[in-house]
Coordinates of C-alpha atoms in Angstrom, one line a residue:
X483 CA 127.0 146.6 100.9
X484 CA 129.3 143.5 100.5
X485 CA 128.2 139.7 100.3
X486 CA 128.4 139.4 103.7
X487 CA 125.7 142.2 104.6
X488 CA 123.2 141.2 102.4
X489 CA 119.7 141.7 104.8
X490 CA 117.8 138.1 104.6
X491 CA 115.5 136.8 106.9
X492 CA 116.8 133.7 105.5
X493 CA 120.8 132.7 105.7
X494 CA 123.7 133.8 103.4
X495 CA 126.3 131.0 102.6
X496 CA 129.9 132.1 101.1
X497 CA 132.4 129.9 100.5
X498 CA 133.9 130.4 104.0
X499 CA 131.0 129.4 105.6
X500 CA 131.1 125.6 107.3
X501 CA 127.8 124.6 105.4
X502 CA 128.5 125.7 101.9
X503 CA 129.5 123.1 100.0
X504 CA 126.5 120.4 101.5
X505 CA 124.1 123.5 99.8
X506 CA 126.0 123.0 96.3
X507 CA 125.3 119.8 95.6
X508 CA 123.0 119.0 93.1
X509 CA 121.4 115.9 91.8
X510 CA 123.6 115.6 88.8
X511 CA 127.0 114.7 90.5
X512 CA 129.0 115.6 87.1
X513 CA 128.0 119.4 88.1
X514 CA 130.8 121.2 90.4
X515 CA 129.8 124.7 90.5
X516 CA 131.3 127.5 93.4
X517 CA 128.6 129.8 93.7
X518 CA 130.2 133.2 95.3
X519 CA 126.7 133.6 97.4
X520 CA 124.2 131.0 98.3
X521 CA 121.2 132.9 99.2
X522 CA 118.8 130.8 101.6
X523 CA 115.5 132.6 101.2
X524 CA 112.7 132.3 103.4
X525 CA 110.3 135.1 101.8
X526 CA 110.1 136.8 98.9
X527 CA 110.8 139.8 99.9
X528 CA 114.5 137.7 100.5
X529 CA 114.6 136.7 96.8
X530 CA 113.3 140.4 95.4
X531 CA 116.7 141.7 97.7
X532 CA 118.7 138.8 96.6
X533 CA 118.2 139.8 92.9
X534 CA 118.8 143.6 93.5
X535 CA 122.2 142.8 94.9
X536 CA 123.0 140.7 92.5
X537 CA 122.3 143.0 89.3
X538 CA 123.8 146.1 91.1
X539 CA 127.0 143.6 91.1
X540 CA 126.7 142.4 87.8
X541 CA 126.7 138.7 89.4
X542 CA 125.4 136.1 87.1
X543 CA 122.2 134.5 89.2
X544 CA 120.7 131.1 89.0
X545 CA 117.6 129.6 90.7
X546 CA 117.4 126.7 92.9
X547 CA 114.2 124.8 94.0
X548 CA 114.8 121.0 93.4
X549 CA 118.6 120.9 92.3
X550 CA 117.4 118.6 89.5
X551 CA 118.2 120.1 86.2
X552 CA 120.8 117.6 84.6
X553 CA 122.4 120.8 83.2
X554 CA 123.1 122.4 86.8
X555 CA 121.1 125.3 86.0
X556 CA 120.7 125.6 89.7
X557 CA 124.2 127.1 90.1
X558 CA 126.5 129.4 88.7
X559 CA 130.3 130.0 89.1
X560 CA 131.1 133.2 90.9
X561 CA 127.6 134.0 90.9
X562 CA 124.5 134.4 93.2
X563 CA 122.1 131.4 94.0
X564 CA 118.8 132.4 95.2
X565 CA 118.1 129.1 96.8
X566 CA 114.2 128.6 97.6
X567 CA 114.4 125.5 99.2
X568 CA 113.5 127.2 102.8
X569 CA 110.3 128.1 101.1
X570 CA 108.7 124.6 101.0
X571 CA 105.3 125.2 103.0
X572 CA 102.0 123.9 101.4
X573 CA 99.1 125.0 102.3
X574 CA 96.0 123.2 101.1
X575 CA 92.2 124.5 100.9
X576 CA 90.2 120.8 101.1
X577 CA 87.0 122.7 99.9
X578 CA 88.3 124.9 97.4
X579 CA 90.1 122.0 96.5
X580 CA 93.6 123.9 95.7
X581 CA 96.9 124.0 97.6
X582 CA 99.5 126.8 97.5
X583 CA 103.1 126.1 97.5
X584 CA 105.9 127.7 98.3
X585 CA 108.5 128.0 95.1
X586 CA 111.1 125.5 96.8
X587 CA 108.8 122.9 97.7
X588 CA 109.3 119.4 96.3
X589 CA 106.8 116.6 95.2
X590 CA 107.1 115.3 98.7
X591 CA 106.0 118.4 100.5
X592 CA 103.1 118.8 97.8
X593 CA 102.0 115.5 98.1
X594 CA 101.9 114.5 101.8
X595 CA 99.9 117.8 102.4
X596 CA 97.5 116.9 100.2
X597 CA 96.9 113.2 100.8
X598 CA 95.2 113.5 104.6
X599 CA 92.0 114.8 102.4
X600 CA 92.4 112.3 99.7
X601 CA 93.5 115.1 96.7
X602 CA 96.4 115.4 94.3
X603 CA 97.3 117.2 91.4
X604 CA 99.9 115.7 89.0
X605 CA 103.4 115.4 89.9
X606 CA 105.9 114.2 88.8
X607 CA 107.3 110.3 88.9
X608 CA 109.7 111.0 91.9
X609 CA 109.0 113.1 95.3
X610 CA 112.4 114.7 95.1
X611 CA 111.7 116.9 92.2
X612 CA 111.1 120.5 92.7
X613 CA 107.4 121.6 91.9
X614 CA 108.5 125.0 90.5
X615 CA 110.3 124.1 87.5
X616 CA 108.5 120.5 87.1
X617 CA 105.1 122.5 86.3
X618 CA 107.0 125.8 85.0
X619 CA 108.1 123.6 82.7
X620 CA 104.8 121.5 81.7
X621 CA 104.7 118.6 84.1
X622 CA 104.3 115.1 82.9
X623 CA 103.6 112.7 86.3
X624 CA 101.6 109.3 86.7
X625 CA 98.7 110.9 86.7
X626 CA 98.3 113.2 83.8
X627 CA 96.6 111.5 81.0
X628 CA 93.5 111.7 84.1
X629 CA 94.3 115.3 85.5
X630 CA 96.1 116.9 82.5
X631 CA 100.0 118.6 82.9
X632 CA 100.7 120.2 86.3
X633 CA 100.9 123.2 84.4
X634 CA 97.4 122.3 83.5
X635 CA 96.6 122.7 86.9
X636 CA 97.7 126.0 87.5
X637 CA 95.5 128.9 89.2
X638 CA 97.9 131.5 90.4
X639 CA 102.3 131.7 90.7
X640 CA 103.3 134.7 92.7
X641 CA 106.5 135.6 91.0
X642 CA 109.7 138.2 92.0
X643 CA 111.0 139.5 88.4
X644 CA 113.8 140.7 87.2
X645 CA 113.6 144.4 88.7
X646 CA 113.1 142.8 92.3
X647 CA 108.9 143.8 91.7
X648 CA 106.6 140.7 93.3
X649 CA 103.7 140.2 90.8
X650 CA 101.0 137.8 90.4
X651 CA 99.8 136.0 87.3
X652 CA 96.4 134.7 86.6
X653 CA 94.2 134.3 84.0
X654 CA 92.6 137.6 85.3
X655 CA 96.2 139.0 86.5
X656 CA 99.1 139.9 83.8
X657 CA 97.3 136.5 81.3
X658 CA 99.8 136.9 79.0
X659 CA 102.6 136.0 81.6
X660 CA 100.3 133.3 82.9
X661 CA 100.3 132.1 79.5
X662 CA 103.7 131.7 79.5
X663 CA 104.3 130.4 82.9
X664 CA 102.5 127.4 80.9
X665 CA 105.9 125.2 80.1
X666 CA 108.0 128.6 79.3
X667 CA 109.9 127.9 82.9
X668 CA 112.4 130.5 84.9
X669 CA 112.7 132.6 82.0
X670 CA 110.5 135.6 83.7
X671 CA 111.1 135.7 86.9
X672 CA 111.2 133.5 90.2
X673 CA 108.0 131.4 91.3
X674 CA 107.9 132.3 95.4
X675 CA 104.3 130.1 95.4
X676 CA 102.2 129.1 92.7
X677 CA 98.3 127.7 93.6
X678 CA 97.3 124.6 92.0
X679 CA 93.9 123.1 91.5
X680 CA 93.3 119.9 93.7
X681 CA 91.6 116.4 92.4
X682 CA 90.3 113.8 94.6
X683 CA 92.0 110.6 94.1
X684 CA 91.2 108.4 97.2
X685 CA 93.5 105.4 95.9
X686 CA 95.6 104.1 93.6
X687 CA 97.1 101.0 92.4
X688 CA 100.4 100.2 90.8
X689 CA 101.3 96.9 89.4
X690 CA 105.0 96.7 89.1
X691 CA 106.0 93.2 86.8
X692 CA 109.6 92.2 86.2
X693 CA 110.1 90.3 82.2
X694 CA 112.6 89.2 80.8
X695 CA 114.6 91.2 78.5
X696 CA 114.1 88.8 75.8
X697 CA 110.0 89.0 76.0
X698 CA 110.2 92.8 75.4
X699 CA 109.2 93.1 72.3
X700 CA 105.6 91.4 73.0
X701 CA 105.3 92.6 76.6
X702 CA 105.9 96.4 75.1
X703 CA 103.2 95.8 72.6
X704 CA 100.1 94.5 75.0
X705 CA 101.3 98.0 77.3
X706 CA 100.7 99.5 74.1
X707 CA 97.6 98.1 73.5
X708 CA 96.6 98.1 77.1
X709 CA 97.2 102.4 77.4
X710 CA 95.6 103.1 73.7
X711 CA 92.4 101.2 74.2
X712 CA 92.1 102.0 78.0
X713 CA 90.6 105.0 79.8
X714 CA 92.7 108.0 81.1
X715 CA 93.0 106.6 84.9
X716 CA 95.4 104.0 83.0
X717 CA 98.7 105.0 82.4
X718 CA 102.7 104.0 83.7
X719 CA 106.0 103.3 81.9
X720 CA 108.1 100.7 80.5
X721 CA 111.9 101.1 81.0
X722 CA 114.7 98.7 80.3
X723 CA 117.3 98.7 84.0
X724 CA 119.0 96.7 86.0
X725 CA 116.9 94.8 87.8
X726 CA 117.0 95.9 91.5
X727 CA 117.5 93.9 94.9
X728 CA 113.9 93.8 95.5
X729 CA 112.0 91.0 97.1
X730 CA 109.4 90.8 94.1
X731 CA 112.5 90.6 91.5
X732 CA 113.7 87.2 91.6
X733 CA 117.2 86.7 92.1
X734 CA 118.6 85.6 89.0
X735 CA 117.4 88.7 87.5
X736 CA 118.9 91.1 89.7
X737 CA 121.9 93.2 88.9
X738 CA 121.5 92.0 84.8
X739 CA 119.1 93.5 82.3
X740 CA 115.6 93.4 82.8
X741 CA 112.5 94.9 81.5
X742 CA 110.1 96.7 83.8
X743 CA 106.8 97.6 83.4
X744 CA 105.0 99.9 85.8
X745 CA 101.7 100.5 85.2
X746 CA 99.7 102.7 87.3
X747 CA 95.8 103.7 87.6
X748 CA 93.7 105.9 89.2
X749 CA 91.1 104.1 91.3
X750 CA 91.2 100.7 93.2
X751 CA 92.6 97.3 92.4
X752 CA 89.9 95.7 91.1
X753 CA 89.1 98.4 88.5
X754 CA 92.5 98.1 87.4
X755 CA 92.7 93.9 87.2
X756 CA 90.4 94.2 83.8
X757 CA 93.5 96.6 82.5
X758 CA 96.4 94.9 83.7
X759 CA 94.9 90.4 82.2
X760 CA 96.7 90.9 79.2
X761 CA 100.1 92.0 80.5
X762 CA 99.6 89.6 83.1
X763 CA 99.0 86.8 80.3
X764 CA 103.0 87.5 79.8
X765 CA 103.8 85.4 82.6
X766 CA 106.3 88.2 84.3
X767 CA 108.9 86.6 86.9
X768 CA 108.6 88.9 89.1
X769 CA 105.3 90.6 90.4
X770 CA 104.2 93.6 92.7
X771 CA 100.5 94.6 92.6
X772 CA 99.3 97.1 95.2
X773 CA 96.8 99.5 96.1
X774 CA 98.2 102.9 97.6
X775 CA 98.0 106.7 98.3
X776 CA 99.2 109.1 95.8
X777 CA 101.7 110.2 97.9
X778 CA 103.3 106.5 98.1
X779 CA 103.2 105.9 94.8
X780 CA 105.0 109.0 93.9
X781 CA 108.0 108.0 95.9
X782 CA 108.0 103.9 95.1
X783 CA 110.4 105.0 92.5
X784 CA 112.3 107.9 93.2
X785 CA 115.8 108.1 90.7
X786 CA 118.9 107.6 93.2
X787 CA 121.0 110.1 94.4
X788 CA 125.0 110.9 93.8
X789 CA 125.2 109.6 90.3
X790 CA 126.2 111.3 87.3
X791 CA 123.5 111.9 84.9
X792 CA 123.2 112.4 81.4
X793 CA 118.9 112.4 79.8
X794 CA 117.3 113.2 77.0
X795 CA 114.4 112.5 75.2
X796 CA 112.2 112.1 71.9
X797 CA 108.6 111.9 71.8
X798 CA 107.0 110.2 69.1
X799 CA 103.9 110.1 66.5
X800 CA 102.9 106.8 67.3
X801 CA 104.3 103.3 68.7
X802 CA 103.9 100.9 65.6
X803 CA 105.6 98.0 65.9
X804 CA 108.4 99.1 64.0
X805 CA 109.0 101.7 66.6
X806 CA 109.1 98.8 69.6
X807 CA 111.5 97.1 67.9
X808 CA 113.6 100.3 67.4
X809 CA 113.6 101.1 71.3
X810 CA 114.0 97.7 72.4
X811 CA 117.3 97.5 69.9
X812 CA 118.2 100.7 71.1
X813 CA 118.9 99.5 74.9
X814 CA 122.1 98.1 73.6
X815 CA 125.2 100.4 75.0
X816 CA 123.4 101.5 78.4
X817 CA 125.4 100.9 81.2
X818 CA 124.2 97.2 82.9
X819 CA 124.6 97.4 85.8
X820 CA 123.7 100.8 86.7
X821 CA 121.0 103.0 87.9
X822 CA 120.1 103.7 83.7
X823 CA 116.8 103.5 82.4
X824 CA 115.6 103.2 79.5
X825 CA 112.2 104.7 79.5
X826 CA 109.5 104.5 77.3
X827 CA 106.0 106.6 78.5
X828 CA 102.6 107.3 77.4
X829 CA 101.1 110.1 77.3
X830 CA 97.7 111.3 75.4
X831 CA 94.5 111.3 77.5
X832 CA 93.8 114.6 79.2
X833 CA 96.9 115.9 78.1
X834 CA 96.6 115.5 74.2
X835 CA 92.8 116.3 74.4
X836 CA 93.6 119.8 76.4
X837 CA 93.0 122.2 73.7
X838 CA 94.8 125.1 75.0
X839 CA 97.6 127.7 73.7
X840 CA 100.1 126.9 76.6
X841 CA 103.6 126.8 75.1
X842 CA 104.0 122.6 75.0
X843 CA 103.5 121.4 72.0
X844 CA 105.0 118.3 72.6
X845 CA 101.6 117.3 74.6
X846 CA 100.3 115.9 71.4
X847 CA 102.9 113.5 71.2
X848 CA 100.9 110.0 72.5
X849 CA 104.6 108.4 73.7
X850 CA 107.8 110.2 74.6
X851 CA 111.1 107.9 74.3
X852 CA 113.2 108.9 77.7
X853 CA 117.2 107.8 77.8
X854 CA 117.9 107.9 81.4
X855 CA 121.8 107.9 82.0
X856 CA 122.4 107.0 85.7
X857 CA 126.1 105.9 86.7
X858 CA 128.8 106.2 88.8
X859 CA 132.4 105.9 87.2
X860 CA 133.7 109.0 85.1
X861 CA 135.7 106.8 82.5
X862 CA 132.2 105.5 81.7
X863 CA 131.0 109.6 80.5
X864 CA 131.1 109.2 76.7
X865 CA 129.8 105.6 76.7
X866 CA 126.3 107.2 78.9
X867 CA 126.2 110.2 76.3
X868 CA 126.7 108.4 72.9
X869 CA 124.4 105.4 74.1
X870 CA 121.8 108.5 75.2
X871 CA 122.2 110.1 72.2
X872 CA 122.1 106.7 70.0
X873 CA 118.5 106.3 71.4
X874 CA 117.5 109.2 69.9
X875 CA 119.0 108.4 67.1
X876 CA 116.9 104.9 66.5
X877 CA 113.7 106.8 67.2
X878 CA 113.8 109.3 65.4
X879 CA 111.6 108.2 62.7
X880 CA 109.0 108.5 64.5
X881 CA 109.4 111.4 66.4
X882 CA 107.3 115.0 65.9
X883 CA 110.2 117.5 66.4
X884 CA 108.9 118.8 69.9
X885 CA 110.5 117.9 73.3
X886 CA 109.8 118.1 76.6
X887 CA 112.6 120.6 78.0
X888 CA 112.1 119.2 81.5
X889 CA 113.3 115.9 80.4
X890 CA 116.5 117.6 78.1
X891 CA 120.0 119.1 79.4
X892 CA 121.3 121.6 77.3
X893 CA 121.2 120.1 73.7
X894 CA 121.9 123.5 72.0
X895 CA 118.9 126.5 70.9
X896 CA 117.5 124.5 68.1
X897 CA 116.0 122.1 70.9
X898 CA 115.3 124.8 73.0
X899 CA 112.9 126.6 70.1
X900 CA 111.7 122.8 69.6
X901 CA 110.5 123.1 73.3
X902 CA 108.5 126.1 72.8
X903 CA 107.5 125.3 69.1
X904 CA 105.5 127.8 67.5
X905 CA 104.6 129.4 70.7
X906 CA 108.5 130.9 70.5
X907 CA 107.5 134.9 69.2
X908 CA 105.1 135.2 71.4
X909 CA 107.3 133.7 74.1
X910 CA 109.8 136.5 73.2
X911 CA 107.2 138.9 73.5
X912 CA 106.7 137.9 77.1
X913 CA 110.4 138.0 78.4
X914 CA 111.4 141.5 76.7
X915 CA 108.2 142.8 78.5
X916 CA 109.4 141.1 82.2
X917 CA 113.2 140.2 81.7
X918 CA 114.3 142.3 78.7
X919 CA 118.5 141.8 80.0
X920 CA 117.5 138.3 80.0
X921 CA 118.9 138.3 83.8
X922 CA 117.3 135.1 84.4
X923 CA 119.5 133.0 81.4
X924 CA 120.5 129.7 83.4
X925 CA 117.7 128.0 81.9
X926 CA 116.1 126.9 78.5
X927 CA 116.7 130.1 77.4
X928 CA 114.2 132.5 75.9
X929 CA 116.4 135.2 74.9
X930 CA 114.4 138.4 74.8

């Protein structure tokens, strides 16, 4: 059997083929990877043969559902891709109130199937990104200080492993992988479908309100304020960007620094006005208040495409004042103007008060610091990574150790372990039992 005979209901791309190099681009422009097989699957039974060939030919594989890891863990040089993107059905129960998706599905496809019956689960805070490794890997969205991490949400993930066998993982089926499907990622096999449980969320409103840069400090501490006295529906982000060419930006602001506060809640505009007087009592130049479907919101602000990207991320203790003053120092050396952001998010809520054993330990954290290194021009490389890396630097005080792997390239194993925290034995446990060669590697690596 050669490349070219491979049996797939799906397609097989090589690099003669006319569409090959449209299916290697990821979102993370500085990634230029030449697969020597893209394998378009359309069934599981596709990626269980896909992963056959490749062992028997000792060809490194990765796994693509979204393309967004900012390492380019979704290809390989002169390896095998099992691309899942074909695989993007969603199929939703309205009574059940759950939705099975297909392993290459995206926010997008999850989200517009479930909004005709007014339910959601939490996504993340664009529709591009791929479901699979956004709730593999935890899942932190708008929503989950109300509805808890996507992983959270979990019921079921049908999953091919690393022998090419199609298993599924419950709490009543194989637990102990279930367990680990909770934040430990593509470490144990590939997620063809996973079943989430549904919420009803008939509305929501977003207030997006444009500051100066200057009246960040203050505006940073009523958000503060705002999220830790409010209920779980409230919840958002504060980043530091350029400010976009948006009609509710005024025009002296746009294409300089601004700060930008998005705060989001669950329920209608007038049960979020109580929430959002003392922001408001900031006087922000620019205002955007609205009252939307999930689904809308989770596209409003979706990160641009072709850029080159550089993130990472430290969550923190608390948000004293001390700490505000560090992040809003820390903006210094981003790239103005640019697609950058530097994010700061809240999490706590459902999330902190979960009180399970799932392997993210960073969910205690009440605010995560997010360096968000968006730009275009490859002499500006080192500036985006020492400015990402200086943020992390200036919060460090503060921070708990943990991290979010989702929101983290490849920053070396002692971040990966502080992924997975204590959880990391038992972890290992897991992958020698389903992936002892460690065939599935292109990841945050559990190695087994």
């Amino acid at each position: 059997m050669t490349l070219h005979t491979i049996e797939l209901t799906g397609r097989l791309l090589t690099p003669a083929h006319s569409d090959y190099d449209a299916a290697r681009v990821v979102f993370n422009t500085m990634i230029d990877k030449r697969p020597a097989v893209i394998a378009q699957c359309e069934t599981a039974a596709d990626v269980a043969t896909a992963i056959r060939h490749a062992r028997e030919r000792d060809l490194e594989i990765a796994v693509r559902g979204g393309g967004h890891s900012v390492a380019g863990n979704a290809l390989t040089d002169g390896g095998l891709v099992v691309d899942l993107r074909r695989m993007n059905t969603v199929a939703v129960d309205p009574v059940a109130k759950t939705a099975r998706v297909g392993g290459g599905a995206t926010m997008a496809h999850l989200d517009r199937a479930t909004q005709p019956f007014d339910l959601a689960t939490t996504g993340g805070r664009v529709s591009t990104t791929g479901v699979g490794g956004f709730a593999l890997g935890g899942g932190s969205g708008w929503i989950d200080r109300k509805f808890g991490l996507a992983c959270d949400n979990l019921v079921s993930v049908e999953l091919v492993t690393a022998d090419g066998t199609s298993v599924t993982a419950s709490a009543d089926e194989h637990p102990e992988l279930f367990w680990a499907l909770h934040g430990g990622g593509g470490n144990f096999g590939v997620a063809t479908s996973m079943t989430f449980r549904l919420h009803d969320v008939p509305t929501m409103t977003a207030a997006l309100l444009v500051f100066d840069p200057e009246q960040g400090e203050q505006v940073i501490r009523a958000f503060r304020d705002a999220i830790e006295h409010g209920p779980d529906e409230l919840g958002g982000g504060v980043l530091y960007g350029t400010g976009p060419e948006e009609e509710f930006v005024p025009e002296h602001l746009q294409g300089r620094l601004v700060l930008l506060l998005v705060v989001t809640f669950v329920g209608t505009e007038e049960q979020a006005r109580p929430h959002l007087r003392p922001i408001l009592a900031h006087d922000p130049a620019g205002r955007m208040i609205v009252e939307l479907p999930y689904a809308e919101l989770n596209c409003m602000l979706d990160d641009p495409p072709d850029y080159r990207n550089y993130w990472s991320a430290e969550h923190l203790a608390g948000l004293p004042d001390a700490a505000i003053a560090a992040f809003e120092s820390a903006v210094d050396g981003m790239i103005v103007p640019s697609a950058s952001q530097h994010v700061l998010f809240p999490e706590g809520g459902a999330v902190g008060r979960a009180g399970t054993e799932y392997p993210v330990p960073w969910r205690t954290a009440p605010w995560v610091a997010h360096p968000f290194a968006l730009w275009s021009d490859p002499a500006d490389d080192d500036r985006a990574r020492d400015w990402t890396r200086a943020v992390r630097s200036a919060m460090r005080p503060w921070a708990t150790g943990n991290v979010y792997l989702n929101f983290i390239g490849d920053e070396g194993p002692d971040r990966t372990r502080a992924g997975y925290g204590a959880a990391w034995d038992r972890l290992v446990a897991v992958k020698r039992a389903f992936d002892p060669d460690n065939v599935f590697r292109l990841n945050h690596n559990i190695t087994p």
